PDB file of C-alpha atoms in Angstrom:
ATOM      1  CA  MET S   1      93.762-255.926 -95.053  1.00  0.00           C
ATOM      2  CA  SER S   2      94.707-253.667 -97.925  1.00  0.00           C
ATOM      3  CA  LYS S   3      93.740-250.187 -98.968  1.00  0.00           C
ATOM      4  CA  PRO S   4      92.053-249.932-102.382  1.00  0.00           C
ATOM      5  CA  GLU S   5      94.038-249.562-105.576  1.00  0.00           C
ATOM      6  CA  LEU S   6      93.704-245.936-106.656  1.00  0.00           C
ATOM      7  CA  GLU S   7      95.389-244.187-109.585  1.00  0.00           C
ATOM      8  CA  PHE S   8      95.948-240.420-109.538  1.00  0.00           C
ATOM      9  CA  HIS S   9      92.689-238.562-109.079  1.00  0.00           C
ATOM     10  CA  ARG S  10      91.346-235.545-107.231  1.00  0.00           C
ATOM     11  CA  PRO S  11      89.782-236.708-103.974  1.00  0.00           C
ATOM     12  CA  THR S  12      86.163-235.674-103.691  1.00  0.00           C
ATOM     13  CA  GLY S  13      85.132-237.326-100.442  1.00  0.00           C
ATOM     14  CA  PRO S  14      83.417-235.137 -97.854  1.00  0.00           C
ATOM     15  CA  TRP S  15      85.159-233.238 -95.089  1.00  0.00           C
ATOM     16  CA  THR S  16      83.816-234.667 -91.823  1.00  0.00           C
ATOM     17  CA  ALA S  17      84.432-234.089 -88.127  1.00  0.00           C
ATOM     18  CA  PRO S  18      86.455-236.978 -86.662  1.00  0.00           C
ATOM     19  CA  ALA S  19      84.933-238.688 -83.628  1.00  0.00           C
ATOM     20  CA  GLY S  20      85.848-236.810 -80.454  1.00  0.00           C
ATOM     21  CA  ALA S  21      87.451-233.876 -82.289  1.00  0.00           C
ATOM     22  CA  VAL S  22      87.181-230.315 -81.041  1.00  0.00           C
ATOM     23  CA  PRO S  23      85.250-227.787 -83.153  1.00  0.00           C
ATOM     24  CA  GLY S  24      87.246-226.577 -86.155  1.00  0.00           C
ATOM     25  CA  VAL S  25      88.785-229.967 -87.035  1.00  0.00           C
ATOM     26  CA  ALA S  26      87.773-231.808 -90.220  1.00  0.00           C
ATOM     27  CA  GLN S  27      89.171-234.741 -92.176  1.00  0.00           C
ATOM     28  CA  ARG S  28      88.910-236.118 -95.692  1.00  0.00           C
ATOM     29  CA  VAL S  29      89.666-239.827 -96.009  1.00  0.00           C
ATOM     30  CA  LEU S  30      91.879-240.459 -99.040  1.00  0.00           C
ATOM     31  CA  ALA S  31      92.162-244.235 -98.604  1.00  0.00           C
ATOM     32  CA  GLU S  32      91.511-246.814 -95.907  1.00  0.00           C
ATOM     33  CA  ASP S  33      91.150-250.543 -95.583  1.00  0.00           C
ATOM     34  CA  ALA S  34      87.792-252.134 -94.766  1.00  0.00           C
ATOM     35  CA  SER S  35      88.513-252.102 -91.023  1.00  0.00           C
ATOM     36  CA  GLY S  36      89.670-248.473 -90.987  1.00  0.00           C
ATOM     37  CA  ALA S  37      92.880-249.529 -89.207  1.00  0.00           C
ATOM     38  CA  HIS S  38      95.079-248.459 -92.146  1.00  0.00           C
ATOM     39  CA  SER S  39      94.169-244.967 -93.288  1.00  0.00           C
ATOM     40  CA  THR S  40      95.466-242.000 -95.211  1.00  0.00           C
ATOM     41  CA  THR S  41      93.658-238.735 -94.502  1.00  0.00           C
ATOM     42  CA  LEU S  42      93.909-235.023 -94.971  1.00  0.00           C
ATOM     43  CA  VAL S  43      93.209-233.260 -91.684  1.00  0.00           C
ATOM     44  CA  ARG S  44      92.619-229.541 -91.455  1.00  0.00           C
ATOM     45  CA  TRP S  45      92.188-227.274 -88.485  1.00  0.00           C
ATOM     46  CA  GLU S  46      90.564-223.880 -88.807  1.00  0.00           C
ATOM     47  CA  PRO S  47      92.459-220.820 -87.502  1.00  0.00           C
ATOM     48  CA  GLY S  48      92.211-220.586 -83.718  1.00  0.00           C
ATOM     49  CA  THR S  49      91.622-224.314 -83.134  1.00  0.00           C
ATOM     50  CA  ASP S  50      92.737-225.309 -79.627  1.00  0.00           C
ATOM     51  CA  THR S  51      92.821-228.870 -78.222  1.00  0.00           C
ATOM     52  CA  SER S  52      93.768-227.822 -74.659  1.00  0.00           C
ATOM     53  CA  ALA S  53      90.528-229.233 -73.231  1.00  0.00           C
ATOM     54  CA  GLN S  54      91.504-232.716 -74.471  1.00  0.00           C
ATOM     55  CA  GLY S  55      94.922-232.589 -72.811  1.00  0.00           C
ATOM     56  CA  VAL S  56      97.811-234.801 -73.885  1.00  0.00           C
ATOM     57  CA  THR S  57      96.861-237.433 -76.480  1.00  0.00           C
ATOM     58  CA  ARG S  58      97.941-241.085 -76.631  1.00  0.00           C
ATOM     59  CA  HIS S  59      96.560-243.767 -78.925  1.00  0.00           C
ATOM     60  CA  ASP S  60      97.062-247.463 -79.579  1.00  0.00           C
ATOM     61  CA  PHE S  61      98.135-247.178 -83.240  1.00  0.00           C
ATOM     62  CA  TRP S  62     101.007-245.742 -85.277  1.00  0.00           C
ATOM     63  CA  GLU S  63     100.513-242.239 -86.630  1.00  0.00           C
ATOM     64  CA  GLU S  64     102.602-240.317 -89.161  1.00  0.00           C
ATOM     65  CA  VAL S  65     101.869-236.649 -89.760  1.00  0.00           C
ATOM     66  CA  TYR S  66     103.267-234.246 -92.365  1.00  0.00           C
ATOM     67  CA  ILE S  67     102.282-230.569 -92.217  1.00  0.00           C
ATOM     68  CA  LEU S  68     101.328-229.473 -95.728  1.00  0.00           C
ATOM     69  CA  GLN S  69     100.245-225.921 -94.927  1.00  0.00           C
ATOM     70  CA  GLY S  70     100.151-223.714 -91.828  1.00  0.00           C
ATOM     71  CA  ASP S  71     101.600-224.641 -88.454  1.00  0.00           C
ATOM     72  CA  LEU S  72     100.874-226.286 -85.101  1.00  0.00           C
ATOM     73  CA  HIS S  73     101.945-225.062 -81.678  1.00  0.00           C
ATOM     74  CA  ASP S  74     102.574-227.823 -79.116  1.00  0.00           C
ATOM     75  CA  LEU S  75     101.532-226.452 -75.719  1.00  0.00           C
ATOM     76  CA  THR S  76     103.489-229.093 -73.755  1.00  0.00           C
ATOM     77  CA  LEU S  77     106.759-228.488 -75.609  1.00  0.00           C
ATOM     78  CA  ASP S  78     106.029-224.770 -76.195  1.00  0.00           C
ATOM     79  CA  GLU S  79     107.263-225.232 -79.754  1.00  0.00           C
ATOM     80  CA  THR S  80     105.694-224.346 -83.092  1.00  0.00           C
ATOM     81  CA  PHE S  81     106.038-226.762 -86.011  1.00  0.00           C
ATOM     82  CA  PRO S  82     105.785-225.128 -89.460  1.00  0.00           C
ATOM     83  CA  GLN S  83     104.885-226.360 -92.934  1.00  0.00           C
ATOM     84  CA  GLY S  84     107.174-229.223 -93.921  1.00  0.00           C
ATOM     85  CA  SER S  85     107.430-230.664 -90.387  1.00  0.00           C
ATOM     86  CA  TYR S  86     106.995-234.428 -89.916  1.00  0.00           C
ATOM     87  CA  ALA S  87     106.181-236.653 -86.927  1.00  0.00           C
ATOM     88  CA  CYS S  88     106.204-240.456 -86.581  1.00  0.00           C
ATOM     89  CA  ARG S  89     104.445-241.516 -83.379  1.00  0.00           C
ATOM     90  CA  PRO S  90     104.486-245.083 -82.089  1.00  0.00           C
ATOM     91  CA  PRO S  91     101.539-246.392 -80.061  1.00  0.00           C
ATOM     92  CA  GLY S  92     101.361-244.785 -76.620  1.00  0.00           C
ATOM     93  CA  MET S  93     103.576-241.771 -77.424  1.00  0.00           C
ATOM     94  CA  PRO S  94     102.224-238.664 -75.663  1.00  0.00           C
ATOM     95  CA  HIS S  95     101.681-235.579 -77.851  1.00  0.00           C
ATOM     96  CA  GLY S  96      99.867-232.264 -77.668  1.00  0.00           C
ATOM     97  CA  PRO S  97      97.727-230.484 -76.746  1.00  0.00           C
ATOM     98  CA  TRP S  98      97.912-228.141 -79.726  1.00  0.00           C
ATOM     99  CA  THR S  99      96.808-224.767 -81.016  1.00  0.00           C
ATOM    100  CA  THR S 100      97.017-223.155 -84.451  1.00  0.00           C
ATOM    101  CA  ALA S 101      96.723-219.440 -85.016  1.00  0.00           C
ATOM    102  CA  GLU S 102      96.596-219.511 -88.822  1.00  0.00           C
ATOM    103  CA  GLY S 103      95.116-222.968 -89.376  1.00  0.00           C
ATOM    104  CA  VAL S 104      96.859-226.106 -90.590  1.00  0.00           C
ATOM    105  CA  THR S 105      96.420-228.881 -93.157  1.00  0.00           C
ATOM    106  CA  MET S 106      98.152-232.210 -92.539  1.00  0.00           C
ATOM    107  CA  LEU S 107      98.597-235.519 -94.346  1.00  0.00           C
ATOM    108  CA  VAL S 108      98.078-238.289 -91.769  1.00  0.00           C
ATOM    109  CA  PHE S 109      98.788-242.026 -92.023  1.00  0.00           C
ATOM    110  CA  THR S 110      97.639-244.495 -89.351  1.00  0.00           C
ATOM    111  CA  TYR S 111      98.222-248.216 -89.009  1.00  0.00           C
ATOM    112  CA  PRO S 112      97.955-250.908 -86.309  1.00  0.00           C
ATOM    113  CA  ALA S 113     100.363-251.207 -83.398  1.00  0.00           C
ATOM    114  CA  ASP S 114     101.680-254.590 -84.555  1.00  0.00           C
ATOM    115  CA  GLN S 115     103.142-253.040 -87.715  1.00  0.00           C
ATOM    116  CA  ARG S 116     106.201-250.841 -88.069  1.00  0.00           C
ATOM    117  CA  ALA S 117     106.879-247.893 -90.315  1.00  0.00           C
TER     118      ALA S 117
END
């Protein structure tokens, strides 16, 4: 399935809480296919957001993340990733949990496991 054809515009979709997200996390869908398997979203975390209670995350799809603003601290790696950092995670790759002191905004792409970046 394909995402819609969209020319330059200012996204106006609502900021919503993703399913299963901790308080302080919101996303704005920029584009997705009808199934939702291919998506491009902005994800923002409010200052002080902490995903420790969720533990390490793994999922069954590809995920690419680019930090547009702010930073994320990975509690497992004890490393902070600043603005301009990028991650490409294949299905099943463990990551997190995370905290952010100042808040963070990320551009996130997801797509099915049977496709490659």
